[in-house]
Coordinates of C-alpha atoms in Angstrom, one line a residue:
X296 CA 145.3 200.3 157.0
X297 CA 142.7 203.1 157.4
X298 CA 143.6 206.2 156.9
X299 CA 141.3 208.4 158.8
X300 CA 141.7 212.2 158.5
X301 CA 138.8 214.6 160.2
X302 CA 137.3 217.6 159.0
X303 CA 136.6 220.4 161.6
X304 CA 134.5 223.5 161.1
X305 CA 133.0 226.0 163.1
X306 CA 129.0 226.3 162.8
X307 CA 129.1 229.5 161.4
X308 CA 131.1 229.0 158.7
X309 CA 128.5 226.3 157.0
X310 CA 127.9 227.4 153.9
X311 CA 130.8 230.3 153.3
X312 CA 132.6 230.0 149.8
X313 CA 135.6 227.6 149.4
X314 CA 138.6 230.0 148.8
X315 CA 141.5 227.2 147.5
X316 CA 145.2 228.3 146.9
X317 CA 148.6 226.7 146.0
X318 CA 150.9 225.4 148.3
X319 CA 153.4 222.7 148.6
X320 CA 152.9 219.3 148.8
X321 CA 153.0 217.7 152.4
X322 CA 153.7 214.0 153.1
X323 CA 151.4 212.7 155.8
X324 CA 151.9 208.9 155.6
X325 CA 155.2 206.9 154.2
X326 CA 154.7 203.2 153.8
X327 CA 157.5 201.1 153.6
X328 CA 157.3 198.2 151.1
X329 CA 156.7 195.0 152.2
X330 CA 159.1 192.0 150.5
X331 CA 157.0 189.2 151.9
X332 CA 153.4 190.9 150.5
X333 CA 155.0 189.8 146.9
X334 CA 154.4 186.6 147.5
X335 CA 150.7 186.9 148.1
X336 CA 150.7 188.7 144.3
X337 CA 148.9 186.8 141.3
X338 CA 148.7 188.3 138.2
X339 CA 145.7 188.6 136.4
X340 CA 146.0 188.1 132.8
X341 CA 143.4 188.5 130.5
X342 CA 142.3 192.1 132.5
X343 CA 138.4 193.4 132.0
X344 CA 137.9 197.2 132.9
X345 CA 134.4 198.9 132.7
X346 CA 134.6 202.5 131.6
X347 CA 131.9 205.1 131.6
X348 CA 132.3 208.5 130.1
X349 CA 130.4 210.2 133.2
X350 CA 131.9 212.3 135.9
X351 CA 132.0 210.7 138.6
X352 CA 130.5 211.9 142.0
X353 CA 130.9 211.6 145.7
X354 CA 127.8 212.1 148.4
X355 CA 128.8 213.2 151.9
X356 CA 126.3 213.5 154.9
X357 CA 126.6 216.0 157.7
X358 CA 124.5 216.1 160.4
X359 CA 124.5 218.4 163.6
X360 CA 124.7 217.2 167.1
X361 CA 121.8 217.8 168.3
X362 CA 122.2 220.8 171.2
X363 CA 119.8 221.0 174.1
X364 CA 118.9 224.2 176.1
X365 CA 117.4 224.7 179.5
X366 CA 116.1 228.3 181.3
X367 CA 117.3 229.3 184.5
X368 CA 115.5 231.9 186.6
X369 CA 117.5 234.1 189.3
X370 CA 114.7 236.0 191.6
X371 CA 116.3 239.3 192.9
X372 CA 115.7 240.5 196.6
X373 CA 116.2 243.9 198.5
X374 CA 119.7 243.6 200.3
X375 CA 122.9 245.6 201.2
X376 CA 122.0 246.2 205.0
X377 CA 124.1 246.4 207.1
X378 CA 124.7 243.0 209.4
X379 CA 123.2 244.8 212.4
X380 CA 119.6 245.8 210.8
X381 CA 117.3 243.0 210.0
X382 CA 115.8 244.8 206.7
X383 CA 112.2 242.6 208.1
X384 CA 112.1 244.5 211.3
X385 CA 110.0 248.0 210.4
X386 CA 111.9 250.0 213.5
X387 CA 115.1 248.6 212.3
X388 CA 114.8 250.5 209.2
X389 CA 113.5 253.5 209.8
X390 CA 115.9 254.1 212.1
X391 CA 119.0 253.7 209.4
X392 CA 117.3 255.4 207.2
X393 CA 117.3 258.8 209.3
X394 CA 120.4 258.0 209.9
X395 CA 121.6 257.8 206.3
X396 CA 119.3 260.9 205.3
X397 CA 120.8 263.1 208.0
X398 CA 124.4 262.2 206.6
X399 CA 126.0 265.5 204.6
X400 CA 127.3 263.0 201.5
X401 CA 123.9 261.8 201.6
X402 CA 122.0 265.2 200.8
X403 CA 125.1 266.3 198.5
X404 CA 124.6 263.1 196.0
X405 CA 120.5 263.7 196.0
X406 CA 121.7 267.8 194.9
X407 CA 124.0 266.3 192.1
X408 CA 121.6 263.7 190.8
X409 CA 118.3 266.2 191.2
X410 CA 120.0 268.6 188.5
X411 CA 120.5 265.6 186.1
X412 CA 117.2 264.6 186.7
X413 CA 115.4 268.0 186.4
X414 CA 117.4 268.2 183.0
X415 CA 115.8 265.2 181.5
X416 CA 112.3 266.0 182.5
X417 CA 112.3 270.0 181.3
X418 CA 113.7 268.1 177.6
X419 CA 110.9 265.8 178.1
X420 CA 108.0 268.3 178.7
X421 CA 109.5 270.2 175.3
X422 CA 109.7 267.3 173.2
X423 CA 107.1 264.1 172.5
X424 CA 108.9 261.0 172.1
X425 CA 105.7 260.0 171.6
X426 CA 104.3 262.1 168.8
X427 CA 103.2 259.9 165.7
X428 CA 104.8 262.2 162.9
X429 CA 103.0 260.6 160.2
X430 CA 100.0 259.2 161.9
X431 CA 97.6 261.0 159.2
X432 CA 99.9 259.8 156.6
X433 CA 98.0 257.4 154.2
X434 CA 99.9 254.4 153.4
X435 CA 100.0 252.3 149.8
X436 CA 98.3 249.3 150.5
X437 CA 99.8 246.1 148.8
X438 CA 98.1 243.4 148.0
X439 CA 100.0 240.6 149.5
X440 CA 99.4 237.0 148.1
X441 CA 98.2 235.1 151.8
X442 CA 100.5 233.2 153.3
X443 CA 101.8 231.2 156.3
X444 CA 105.2 229.7 157.7
X445 CA 106.0 227.3 160.1
X446 CA 107.8 228.3 162.9
X447 CA 108.3 225.5 165.3
X448 CA 107.3 222.0 165.6
X449 CA 106.6 220.7 168.9
X450 CA 106.4 216.9 169.2
X451 CA 104.8 214.5 171.7
X452 CA 108.4 213.1 173.5
X453 CA 106.5 209.7 175.0
X454 CA 107.3 206.5 173.1
X455 CA 103.9 206.3 171.9
X456 CA 102.5 208.9 170.2
X457 CA 99.3 210.2 170.9
X458 CA 96.7 213.0 169.3
X459 CA 97.5 216.7 170.2
X460 CA 93.7 217.2 171.7
X461 CA 93.4 220.4 172.9
X462 CA 95.6 223.5 173.0
X463 CA 95.5 226.9 174.9
X464 CA 97.3 229.9 174.7
X465 CA 99.4 231.6 177.8
X466 CA 97.2 234.6 178.1
X467 CA 100.0 237.4 179.0
X468 CA 101.4 237.4 175.3
X469 CA 102.5 234.4 173.0
X470 CA 105.2 233.0 175.0
X471 CA 103.6 229.7 175.9
X472 CA 101.8 227.1 174.9
X473 CA 99.9 224.4 177.4
X474 CA 99.0 221.0 174.5
X475 CA 96.7 218.1 175.7
X476 CA 97.2 214.7 174.9
X477 CA 95.1 211.9 174.8
X478 CA 94.5 208.3 172.2
X479 CA 91.1 209.2 171.7
X480 CA 90.4 205.5 170.1
X481 CA 88.4 203.5 171.9
X482 CA 90.3 200.9 174.1
X483 CA 93.3 202.2 171.6
X484 CA 95.4 203.3 174.0
X485 CA 98.0 200.5 175.8
X486 CA 99.2 200.6 179.5
X487 CA 102.5 201.7 178.5
X488 CA 101.0 205.2 177.2
X489 CA 102.1 208.0 178.8
X490 CA 99.1 210.4 180.6
X491 CA 101.4 213.4 180.7
X492 CA 100.6 216.8 179.0
X493 CA 102.7 219.6 178.6
X494 CA 103.4 223.5 178.6
X495 CA 105.7 224.6 176.0
X496 CA 107.7 227.7 175.5
X497 CA 107.3 228.7 171.9
X498 CA 110.9 229.6 171.5
X499 CA 112.3 225.9 172.7
X500 CA 111.2 223.0 171.2
X501 CA 113.2 220.4 172.3
X502 CA 112.1 220.1 175.9
X503 CA 108.4 221.0 177.4
X504 CA 108.7 223.7 180.0
X505 CA 106.3 222.2 182.4
X506 CA 105.4 218.8 182.6
X507 CA 101.4 218.5 183.8
X508 CA 100.6 214.6 185.5
X509 CA 97.3 213.5 185.6
X510 CA 95.4 210.4 187.0
X511 CA 93.6 210.4 183.3
X512 CA 95.2 211.4 180.0
X513 CA 93.8 215.1 179.3
X514 CA 91.1 215.8 176.6
X515 CA 91.2 219.5 177.3
X516 CA 93.1 222.4 179.2
X517 CA 92.3 226.2 179.1
X518 CA 94.5 228.6 180.9
X519 CA 92.7 231.1 183.9
X520 CA 92.3 234.4 181.7
X521 CA 92.9 236.2 185.2
X522 CA 95.6 234.1 186.7
X523 CA 98.3 232.8 184.3
X524 CA 99.4 229.9 186.4
X525 CA 96.1 228.7 187.3
X526 CA 95.1 225.8 184.1
X527 CA 92.1 223.8 184.1
X528 CA 92.1 220.0 182.4
X529 CA 89.2 217.4 181.5
X530 CA 90.0 214.3 182.1
X531 CA 89.2 211.1 179.7
X532 CA 87.7 209.0 182.5
X533 CA 85.2 212.4 183.0
X534 CA 86.9 213.9 185.9
X535 CA 88.1 217.7 186.2
X536 CA 91.3 218.8 187.7
X537 CA 92.7 222.3 187.8
X538 CA 96.8 222.9 187.9
X539 CA 99.0 226.0 189.6
X540 CA 102.3 225.3 188.2
X541 CA 104.3 227.5 191.1
X542 CA 102.7 224.3 193.1
X543 CA 104.5 221.4 190.3
X544 CA 103.4 219.1 187.9
X545 CA 100.7 217.4 190.5
X546 CA 97.0 218.5 190.3
X547 CA 95.7 220.7 192.8
X548 CA 92.2 219.2 193.1
X549 CA 90.1 216.7 191.8
X550 CA 86.5 216.2 191.2
X551 CA 85.4 212.8 192.7
X552 CA 84.5 210.3 190.3
X553 CA 81.1 209.8 191.4
X554 CA 80.1 213.5 190.9
X555 CA 82.3 213.7 187.6
X556 CA 81.1 213.4 183.8
X557 CA 80.7 209.1 183.0
X558 CA 82.0 210.1 179.3
X559 CA 85.1 212.1 178.7
X560 CA 84.7 215.4 179.6
X561 CA 85.6 217.2 175.8
X562 CA 85.3 220.7 176.8
X563 CA 85.9 222.8 179.6
X564 CA 85.5 226.9 180.0
X565 CA 86.6 229.5 182.1
X566 CA 83.7 231.2 183.1
X567 CA 83.7 235.4 183.7
X568 CA 83.2 236.2 187.3
X569 CA 84.5 238.1 190.2
X570 CA 86.3 235.5 191.7
X571 CA 87.8 234.2 188.9
X572 CA 87.6 230.6 189.8
X573 CA 84.0 228.9 188.3
X574 CA 84.0 227.2 185.6
X575 CA 82.0 224.6 183.7
X576 CA 82.3 221.9 181.2
X577 CA 80.4 219.1 179.1
X578 CA 80.6 215.9 178.0
X579 CA 79.1 213.3 175.4
X580 CA 76.8 211.7 178.4
X581 CA 74.7 214.6 178.0
X582 CA 75.6 217.0 181.1
X583 CA 77.1 220.3 181.6
X584 CA 78.0 221.3 184.9
X585 CA 79.2 224.0 187.1
X586 CA 82.4 223.9 189.1
X587 CA 84.0 226.3 191.6
X588 CA 87.8 225.1 192.0
X589 CA 88.2 226.2 195.6
X590 CA 85.5 223.4 196.2
X591 CA 85.8 220.6 193.6
X592 CA 83.2 218.1 195.8
X593 CA 80.1 218.4 193.4
X594 CA 79.0 220.6 190.8
X595 CA 77.1 223.8 192.0
X596 CA 74.7 223.1 188.9
X597 CA 73.2 220.4 186.5
X598 CA 72.2 220.8 183.3
X599 CA 70.7 217.7 181.0
X600 CA 70.6 218.5 177.6
X601 CA 67.2 217.3 176.5
X602 CA 64.2 220.1 176.3
X603 CA 62.2 217.7 179.3
X604 CA 65.2 217.8 181.4
X605 CA 65.3 213.4 181.0
X606 CA 68.5 212.7 181.4
X607 CA 68.1 209.0 179.3
X608 CA 67.1 211.4 176.8
X609 CA 70.1 213.8 176.6
X610 CA 71.8 214.6 173.8
X611 CA 75.8 214.4 174.2
X612 CA 78.2 217.4 174.0
X613 CA 81.0 217.9 171.7
X614 CA 81.5 221.4 171.9
X615 CA 81.0 224.5 174.4
X616 CA 80.6 228.2 173.5
X617 CA 80.5 231.0 176.0
X618 CA 81.1 235.0 175.8
X619 CA 81.4 236.8 178.5
X620 CA 79.8 239.8 176.9
X621 CA 76.3 237.4 177.9
X622 CA 77.4 236.1 181.1
X623 CA 74.3 234.0 181.2
X624 CA 73.6 232.2 177.8
X625 CA 75.8 229.7 176.7
X626 CA 75.9 227.4 173.4
X627 CA 76.6 223.7 173.2
X628 CA 77.0 221.9 170.2
X629 CA 76.4 217.8 170.6
X630 CA 76.7 214.7 168.7
X631 CA 73.9 214.4 166.7
X632 CA 74.6 217.6 165.0
X633 CA 72.1 220.0 166.8
X634 CA 72.8 223.7 168.0
X635 CA 71.4 224.2 171.5
X636 CA 71.1 227.5 172.7
X637 CA 71.3 227.6 176.7
X638 CA 70.1 230.0 179.2
X639 CA 71.7 229.5 182.6
X640 CA 69.6 231.7 184.5
X641 CA 66.3 230.2 183.2
X642 CA 63.2 230.1 185.9
X643 CA 61.7 226.8 184.8
X644 CA 64.0 223.6 183.4
X645 CA 62.0 223.9 180.3
X646 CA 63.1 227.4 179.3
X647 CA 66.7 226.4 180.0
X648 CA 67.3 225.3 176.8
X649 CA 65.9 228.6 174.1
X650 CA 66.6 227.3 170.9
X651 CA 68.1 224.2 168.6
X652 CA 69.6 224.9 165.5
X653 CA 69.7 222.0 163.2
X654 CA 72.2 221.5 159.9
X655 CA 75.0 219.0 160.3
X656 CA 74.9 215.4 160.0
X657 CA 77.7 214.8 162.4
X658 CA 78.9 215.9 165.8
X659 CA 79.8 219.2 165.9
X660 CA 83.2 219.5 167.0
X661 CA 83.8 223.8 167.1
X662 CA 81.5 226.0 168.5
X663 CA 82.5 229.6 168.2
X664 CA 81.0 232.9 168.3
X665 CA 82.0 235.6 166.3
X666 CA 84.5 238.2 168.2
X667 CA 83.0 241.5 166.4
X668 CA 79.7 240.5 166.2
X669 CA 78.5 238.1 168.8
X670 CA 74.7 237.1 166.9
X671 CA 77.0 235.2 164.9
X672 CA 78.1 232.5 165.3
X673 CA 80.7 229.4 163.3
X674 CA 80.1 225.8 163.9
X675 CA 82.1 222.9 162.5
X676 CA 80.6 219.4 161.6
X677 CA 80.5 216.8 158.4
X678 CA 82.1 217.9 155.5
X679 CA 81.3 221.9 155.7
X680 CA 81.4 224.6 158.2
X681 CA 78.1 227.0 158.7
X682 CA 77.7 230.3 160.0
X683 CA 74.9 230.7 161.6
X684 CA 72.3 233.9 163.0
X685 CA 70.2 233.4 166.4
X686 CA 67.2 235.5 164.5
X687 CA 67.4 232.1 162.4
X688 CA 67.0 228.6 163.7
X689 CA 65.8 226.7 160.4
X690 CA 69.1 227.0 158.6
X691 CA 72.5 228.7 158.8
X692 CA 73.5 231.9 157.2
X693 CA 76.4 231.3 155.3
X694 CA 78.3 227.8 154.4
X695 CA 82.0 226.7 153.0
X696 CA 81.7 224.3 149.8
X697 CA 81.3 220.2 151.1
X698 CA 84.9 219.3 151.4
X699 CA 85.9 215.4 150.3
X700 CA 87.8 214.8 154.0
X701 CA 86.2 215.8 157.2
X702 CA 86.5 218.8 158.9
X703 CA 87.7 218.2 162.6
X704 CA 88.0 221.9 164.2
X705 CA 87.5 226.0 163.3
X706 CA 87.7 228.7 165.0
X707 CA 87.8 232.8 164.1
X708 CA 90.3 235.4 163.8
X709 CA 90.2 237.3 167.0
X710 CA 91.3 240.6 164.7
X711 CA 89.8 240.1 161.8
X712 CA 85.5 239.6 161.5
X713 CA 86.0 238.2 158.1
X714 CA 88.7 235.6 158.4
X715 CA 88.0 232.1 160.1
X716 CA 90.2 228.9 159.6
X717 CA 89.1 225.0 159.6
X718 CA 91.6 221.8 159.5
X719 CA 90.9 218.7 157.7
X720 CA 91.2 215.0 158.4
X721 CA 93.9 215.0 155.3
X722 CA 96.3 217.5 157.3
X723 CA 95.7 221.0 155.4
X724 CA 94.5 223.7 157.2
X725 CA 92.2 226.4 155.3
X726 CA 92.0 230.0 155.9
X727 CA 88.5 231.9 154.8
X728 CA 88.3 235.6 154.0
X729 CA 84.5 235.7 153.0
X730 CA 84.8 239.4 152.0
X731 CA 87.3 238.1 149.1
X732 CA 86.2 234.9 148.4
X733 CA 83.0 232.8 149.2
X734 CA 83.1 229.8 147.7
X735 CA 86.9 228.7 148.1
X736 CA 89.2 229.2 151.0
X737 CA 91.5 232.1 150.7
X738 CA 94.8 230.0 151.7
X739 CA 95.0 226.4 152.0
X740 CA 97.7 225.1 153.6
X741 CA 99.4 221.4 153.9
X742 CA 100.5 221.7 157.6
X743 CA 101.5 217.7 158.0
X744 CA 100.5 214.4 156.4
X745 CA 98.5 213.2 159.3
X746 CA 94.9 214.3 160.0
X747 CA 94.9 217.4 161.8
X748 CA 92.6 217.6 165.0
X749 CA 93.0 220.5 167.3
X750 CA 93.3 224.5 166.2
X751 CA 93.9 227.7 168.3
X752 CA 94.8 231.5 167.2
X753 CA 96.6 233.9 169.7
X754 CA 94.7 236.5 170.6
X755 CA 97.0 239.0 168.3
X756 CA 95.7 236.8 165.3
X757 CA 99.7 236.5 164.1
X758 CA 100.3 232.9 165.3
X759 CA 98.4 229.3 164.8
X760 CA 98.5 226.1 166.4
X761 CA 97.4 223.2 164.7
X762 CA 97.5 219.8 166.9
X763 CA 97.6 216.4 165.0
X764 CA 96.6 213.1 165.3
X765 CA 100.5 211.9 165.9
X766 CA 100.8 214.6 168.9
X767 CA 102.4 217.1 166.6
X768 CA 101.7 220.2 167.2
X769 CA 102.6 222.9 164.3
X770 CA 103.5 226.9 164.8
X771 CA 102.6 229.0 161.7
X772 CA 102.9 232.4 161.4
X773 CA 100.2 234.3 159.0
X774 CA 100.9 236.7 156.5
X775 CA 100.7 240.3 157.3
X776 CA 97.0 240.7 155.6
X777 CA 95.8 237.5 156.9
X778 CA 95.8 239.3 160.5
X779 CA 95.7 242.9 160.2
X780 CA 92.0 244.4 160.4
X781 CA 91.4 245.9 156.7
X782 CA 89.9 249.2 156.0
X783 CA 85.7 249.4 156.3
X784 CA 86.1 245.6 156.9
X785 CA 83.6 245.5 160.2
X786 CA 80.9 247.7 158.1
X787 CA 81.2 245.3 155.1
X788 CA 80.9 242.0 157.2
X789 CA 77.9 243.6 158.7
X790 CA 76.7 244.3 155.5
X791 CA 76.9 240.7 154.0
X792 CA 75.4 239.1 157.3
X793 CA 72.7 241.7 157.3
X794 CA 72.0 240.9 153.9
X795 CA 72.4 236.9 154.2
X796 CA 69.8 236.9 157.0
X797 CA 67.6 239.1 155.3
X798 CA 67.9 236.5 152.6
X799 CA 67.2 233.7 154.5
X800 CA 64.0 234.9 155.8
X801 CA 62.2 235.3 153.2
X802 CA 63.3 232.3 151.6
X803 CA 62.2 230.9 154.8
X804 CA 58.9 232.5 154.6
X805 CA 58.1 231.7 151.4
X806 CA 58.9 228.2 152.6
X807 CA 56.0 228.5 155.0
X808 CA 54.0 229.9 152.8
X809 CA 54.3 226.7 150.2
X810 CA 53.7 224.6 152.9
X811 CA 50.3 226.0 154.1
X812 CA 49.2 225.9 150.2
X813 CA 49.7 222.2 150.1
X814 CA 48.1 222.1 153.7
X815 CA 45.2 223.8 152.8
X816 CA 44.3 221.8 149.3
X817 CA 45.2 218.6 150.9
X818 CA 43.1 219.5 153.4
X819 CA 39.1 218.6 152.3
X820 CA 40.7 215.4 151.6
X821 CA 41.9 214.6 155.3
X822 CA 38.1 215.7 156.2
X823 CA 36.3 213.6 154.2
X824 CA 39.0 210.3 154.5
X825 CA 38.6 211.6 158.5
X826 CA 34.9 211.4 157.8
X827 CA 34.6 208.3 156.7
X828 CA 36.8 206.9 159.2
X829 CA 34.6 208.3 162.2
X830 CA 31.5 206.6 160.5
X831 CA 32.5 203.1 159.9
X832 CA 31.7 200.5 162.9
X833 CA 34.5 199.5 165.2
X834 CA 37.0 196.9 164.0
X835 CA 35.0 194.4 165.9
X836 CA 31.4 194.7 164.3
X837 CA 33.1 194.3 160.7
X838 CA 34.8 191.1 161.3
X839 CA 31.2 189.7 163.1
X840 CA 29.8 191.5 159.7
X841 CA 32.0 189.8 157.8
X842 CA 31.7 186.7 159.0
X843 CA 27.5 186.7 158.9
X844 CA 27.8 187.1 155.0
X845 CA 30.2 184.4 154.3
X846 CA 27.7 182.2 155.9
X847 CA 24.4 183.9 153.8
X848 CA 26.5 183.1 151.0
X849 CA 27.1 179.2 151.9
X850 CA 23.2 178.9 152.6
X851 CA 22.3 180.5 149.6
X852 CA 24.4 178.4 147.5
X853 CA 23.4 175.0 149.2
X854 CA 19.8 176.0 148.6
X855 CA 20.3 176.3 145.0
X856 CA 22.1 172.7 144.7
X857 CA 19.6 169.5 143.7
X858 CA 19.3 167.2 147.0
X859 CA 21.0 163.8 145.9
X860 CA 18.1 161.6 147.1
X861 CA 15.4 163.2 145.3
X862 CA 17.8 162.5 142.2
X863 CA 17.9 158.3 143.6
X864 CA 13.7 158.5 143.9
X865 CA 13.5 159.5 140.5
X866 CA 16.1 157.7 138.6
X867 CA 14.4 154.2 140.6
X868 CA 10.6 155.5 139.6
X869 CA 12.0 156.0 136.1
X870 CA 13.0 152.3 136.0
X871 CA 10.2 151.1 137.0
X872 CA 8.1 152.5 134.2
X873 CA 10.5 151.5 131.7
X874 CA 10.3 148.0 132.5
X875 CA 6.4 147.5 132.8
X876 CA 6.0 149.1 129.7
X877 CA 8.6 146.5 127.8
X878 CA 6.5 143.7 130.2
X879 CA 3.0 145.7 128.5
X880 CA 4.7 145.5 124.7
X881 CA 5.8 142.1 124.9
X882 CA 3.2 140.3 127.4
X883 CA 5.6 139.1 129.5
X884 CA 4.1 136.5 132.5
X885 CA 1.5 135.6 130.2
X886 CA -0.4 139.4 130.3
X887 CA -3.9 139.1 128.3
X888 CA -4.8 142.1 126.4
X889 CA -6.9 143.4 129.5
X890 CA -4.4 143.7 131.4
X891 CA -2.2 145.5 129.2
X892 CA -5.0 148.7 128.8
X893 CA -4.9 148.7 132.3
X894 CA -1.2 149.3 132.3
X895 CA -1.4 151.6 129.3
X896 CA -4.1 153.2 131.3
X897 CA -1.8 154.5 134.5
X898 CA 1.2 154.9 132.2
X899 CA -0.8 157.7 130.2
X900 CA -2.0 159.6 133.5
X901 CA 1.6 159.4 134.7
X902 CA 2.3 161.6 132.0
X903 CA 0.0 164.2 131.0
X904 CA 0.6 166.0 128.2
X905 CA 0.9 169.7 129.0
X906 CA -1.7 172.4 128.1
X907 CA 1.0 174.6 125.5
X908 CA 2.0 171.9 124.3
X909 CA 1.4 172.2 120.0
X910 CA -1.6 169.9 118.2
X911 CA 1.0 167.1 116.3
X912 CA 1.5 166.8 120.1
X913 CA -1.9 166.1 121.2
X914 CA -3.0 164.0 118.2
X915 CA 0.1 161.5 118.8

């Protein structure tokens, strides 16, 4: 028989100290003895019991039920009109108002309220309720340790988790957050993977406020800064779509596939315009396309990321940067690690790409100008983040240390010109304050255990949203020192950027001078080599000359070698002479002395004694 007693407690009393008191014993259950159970009793003998000199402890777990909240809205409209008055008819409304205004009660009420109103106006004129009493007082600055705390966590509602690829803040205050979800692994998404992206209420992490349903997963998502109901998204299949949250979850209009990008649209940005409907997008297919959401049938303008506008040689774009104060200029970060500064309104195609900045050895994942100093911009790629100046194209003016893990995103603080943020593959977010420290980050925070992929700072600088690979978006609140403009900070940053720019210019000039000296030293040698090459005959003549020389050598060697026929003749004449001498000495074949003398004659004549021989040889 199992006895269960349920303890109930209000949520408000969790953690409250327990107050115990003495009271009489209470009988909850009375179990009457059962004699039949005695038959099953077996005495245990001997009995072994283990004892421990340790206090016995019990463990209990309590988990509260998840409480889901829902938001409901009510629209208040003008009402209270009599039944016989139609509020939409101007004549009836005007007639009724004139009737009410002639009423004595109405006039008396207005006069009574006028006295109260007059008193309040006089009071406001006498006292300035908005006066700052301590505006000029200097507050003692406390050196607060930089820190950040997690406010909320928004998890991908779908069962198969996807990467939070892009984050966009609601333009009218830190109330909403638009997050794009997409699996960026090549052919890694299954058919069951959800394609939805969501708009979250910052204070409600349980359920997304609005669901966006694209035809292909969204890689990027941006709020329109002029109309907070309109969002622009770049899809994984290269299409561009826009939503109006007043019209539902489906996109209002999309670009046709044949006019869209051929690769995922990694970045979309709204352009500063009178209508607020113009935008442009970039993709790894090497194109930058301009659009007007009123007519998405075809792009209004196209730019290939190649100096000669050759589409086959265009570099793939991974990041975009656009500053509204410079409406015709924009910057592109490519897969090859090159940052291109472009001019949309250039007269010729060759002038559209103004300058190239090379410094990264991998894709440029993030690119952003400093909000306070537009000439200086931040780029994030490979294992470091770099700060550049438009005046120097050869190298960056400042850069972070080489991290052991890959960087994935970065951005400037909208309030403090010296603070920027970077996210890494090991799940950490680093906050750099270049006035405070240049070698190490001011704050390094372990946000999660999976790689971080996206980062966005709210325009007030206090809230930071980080998106991870498993679809978790973490909302962080920074300490006050990281989003409060410090005294004289702009002047210090200006001086630092100017100093570093000047230093890089000097180093660049020195480097060019050294190269020029090396070139002048090696110039005579190069001229001599070039002269020799000019005097040298053509290659075909060299082959013919070598072949002729080879055959000449063969002929001379043949002339030096003895003729084998002469050797045979000499050997034969030698044998005959020796044989005749033997015959003459021994008198073969009955020869007589007269014949010997005749035979000796020609033998002596055949071997005459040379003129220069010694006298002894002549006598012999």
